[in-house]
CSV table of C-alpha atoms in Angstrom, one decimal:
chain,number,residue,atom,x,y,z
A,19,UNK,CA,-61.3,-67.5,8.6
A,20,UNK,CA,-58.2,-65.5,7.8
A,21,UNK,CA,-58.8,-62.0,6.5
A,22,UNK,CA,-57.0,-61.3,3.2
A,23,UNK,CA,-54.9,-58.1,2.7
A,24,UNK,CA,-55.2,-56.7,-0.7
A,25,UNK,CA,-52.5,-54.3,-2.1
A,26,UNK,CA,-53.5,-51.4,-4.2
A,27,UNK,CA,-53.7,-52.2,-7.9
A,28,UNK,CA,-51.1,-49.4,-8.5
A,29,UNK,CA,-48.5,-51.4,-6.4
A,30,UNK,CA,-49.3,-54.6,-8.3
A,31,UNK,CA,-48.9,-52.9,-11.8
A,32,UNK,CA,-45.7,-51.6,-10.5
A,33,UNK,CA,-44.3,-55.0,-9.4
A,34,UNK,CA,-45.4,-56.6,-12.6
A,35,UNK,CA,-43.8,-53.9,-14.8
A,36,UNK,CA,-40.6,-54.2,-12.9
A,37,UNK,CA,-40.6,-58.0,-13.2
A,38,UNK,CA,-41.3,-57.6,-17.0
A,39,UNK,CA,-38.3,-55.3,-17.2
A,40,UNK,CA,-36.1,-57.5,-15.7
A,41,UNK,CA,-37.1,-60.5,-17.8
A,42,UNK,CA,-36.8,-58.5,-21.0
A,43,UNK,CA,-33.4,-57.2,-19.7
A,44,UNK,CA,-32.1,-60.6,-19.4
A,45,UNK,CA,-33.5,-62.2,-22.6
A,46,UNK,CA,-32.0,-59.1,-24.4
A,47,UNK,CA,-28.7,-59.7,-23.0
A,48,UNK,CA,-28.8,-63.4,-24.0
A,49,UNK,CA,-29.6,-62.5,-27.5
A,50,UNK,CA,-26.7,-60.1,-27.5
A,51,UNK,CA,-24.5,-63.1,-26.7
A,52,UNK,CA,-26.3,-65.1,-29.5
A,53,UNK,CA,-25.5,-62.2,-32.1
A,54,UNK,CA,-21.9,-62.4,-30.6
A,55,UNK,CA,-21.4,-65.9,-31.1
A,56,UNK,CA,-22.8,-65.6,-34.8
A,57,UNK,CA,-20.3,-62.8,-35.7
A,58,UNK,CA,-17.4,-64.9,-34.0
A,59,UNK,CA,-18.4,-67.7,-36.4
A,60,UNK,CA,-18.4,-65.5,-39.3
A,61,UNK,CA,-14.9,-64.1,-38.7
A,62,UNK,CA,-13.6,-67.6,-38.4
A,63,UNK,CA,-15.1,-68.5,-41.8
A,64,UNK,CA,-13.5,-65.3,-43.1
A,65,UNK,CA,-16.6,-63.4,-43.9
A,66,UNK,CA,-16.1,-60.6,-41.5
A,67,UNK,CA,-13.0,-58.6,-40.8
A,68,UNK,CA,-13.7,-57.9,-37.1
A,69,UNK,CA,-16.4,-56.7,-34.8
A,70,UNK,CA,-16.7,-55.1,-31.5
A,71,UNK,CA,-19.4,-55.7,-28.9
A,72,UNK,CA,-20.1,-52.4,-27.0
A,73,UNK,CA,-20.4,-53.2,-23.2
A,74,UNK,CA,-23.7,-52.2,-21.7
A,75,UNK,CA,-23.8,-48.7,-20.2
A,76,UNK,CA,-20.9,-47.6,-22.4
A,77,UNK,CA,-21.2,-44.4,-24.4
A,78,UNK,CA,-21.7,-46.4,-27.5
A,79,UNK,CA,-24.4,-48.4,-25.9
A,80,UNK,CA,-26.2,-45.3,-24.8
A,81,UNK,CA,-26.2,-44.3,-28.5
A,82,UNK,CA,-27.9,-47.6,-29.2
A,83,UNK,CA,-24.7,-49.1,-31.1
A,84,UNK,CA,-24.4,-52.6,-29.5
A,85,UNK,CA,-22.4,-53.8,-32.1
A,86,UNK,CA,-19.5,-52.2,-34.5
A,87,UNK,CA,-18.9,-54.5,-37.3
A,88,UNK,CA,-16.1,-54.3,-40.1
A,89,UNK,CA,-16.4,-56.0,-43.2
A,90,UNK,CA,-14.5,-56.0,-46.7
A,91,UNK,CA,-16.8,-54.4,-49.4
A,92,UNK,CA,-15.2,-53.9,-52.7
A,93,UNK,CA,-11.4,-54.2,-51.4
A,94,UNK,CA,-12.3,-51.6,-48.5
A,95,UNK,CA,-13.1,-52.2,-45.0
A,96,UNK,CA,-16.5,-50.9,-44.4
A,97,UNK,CA,-17.7,-50.1,-40.7
A,98,UNK,CA,-21.2,-50.4,-39.5
A,99,UNK,CA,-23.0,-49.7,-36.2
A,100,UNK,CA,-26.2,-51.5,-35.2
A,101,UNK,CA,-28.3,-52.4,-32.1
A,102,UNK,CA,-30.4,-55.1,-31.5
A,103,UNK,CA,-33.9,-55.4,-29.7
A,104,UNK,CA,-36.3,-58.1,-29.0
A,105,UNK,CA,-39.2,-55.9,-28.2
A,106,UNK,CA,-41.5,-54.9,-31.3
A,107,UNK,CA,-42.6,-51.8,-29.4
A,108,UNK,CA,-39.0,-50.6,-28.6
A,109,UNK,CA,-38.1,-51.1,-32.2
A,110,UNK,CA,-40.8,-48.6,-33.4
A,111,UNK,CA,-39.9,-46.0,-30.8
A,112,UNK,CA,-36.0,-46.6,-31.4
A,113,UNK,CA,-36.7,-45.8,-35.0
A,114,UNK,CA,-37.9,-42.5,-34.1
A,115,UNK,CA,-35.4,-41.5,-31.5
A,116,UNK,CA,-32.1,-43.1,-33.1
A,117,UNK,CA,-32.9,-43.0,-36.6
A,118,UNK,CA,-29.2,-42.8,-37.6
A,119,UNK,CA,-28.4,-46.1,-36.1
A,120,UNK,CA,-30.1,-49.1,-37.5
A,121,UNK,CA,-31.6,-51.5,-35.0
A,122,UNK,CA,-32.4,-55.3,-35.8
A,123,UNK,CA,-35.6,-56.8,-34.4
A,124,UNK,CA,-34.6,-60.3,-33.4
A,125,UNK,CA,-37.2,-62.7,-32.4
A,126,UNK,CA,-36.6,-66.1,-30.5
A,127,UNK,CA,-37.8,-68.3,-33.4
A,128,UNK,CA,-35.3,-66.5,-35.8
A,129,UNK,CA,-32.6,-68.8,-37.1
A,130,UNK,CA,-29.0,-67.8,-37.2
A,131,UNK,CA,-29.0,-67.6,-41.0
A,132,UNK,CA,-31.7,-64.9,-40.9
A,133,UNK,CA,-30.0,-62.8,-38.2
A,134,UNK,CA,-26.8,-63.0,-40.2
A,135,UNK,CA,-28.8,-61.7,-43.4
A,136,UNK,CA,-30.2,-58.9,-41.6
A,137,UNK,CA,-26.6,-57.9,-40.4
A,138,UNK,CA,-25.3,-58.5,-44.0
A,139,UNK,CA,-28.2,-56.1,-45.3
A,140,UNK,CA,-26.5,-53.2,-43.6
A,141,UNK,CA,-23.5,-53.5,-45.8
A,142,UNK,CA,-25.6,-53.5,-49.1
A,143,UNK,CA,-26.8,-50.0,-48.4
């Protein structure tokens, strides 16, 4: 009979949290690509003036400004910055840490129309 070696519980938890972090990082970047695709489509439709995707680890990204969007509102170009997240926990924390930059919580089931409505709400305020 083989003897089993057991790892410490703290090592297993550490490994789990690393894998979970990597998985959420990957999924978050995929969501950013989805939002970028939606914004490109809105530019082609003529709804948006322009947008800028701030690269990961850029100064704007560290301020949680994933996207900078420009839209014509009442004859003037209005600029809004916003971040996106897929984590409900991070969304709550982000509101406390970076309250001056809006953050949009995007779930995987969310349709493109609903995502666009959330972005459009930024310009109504």
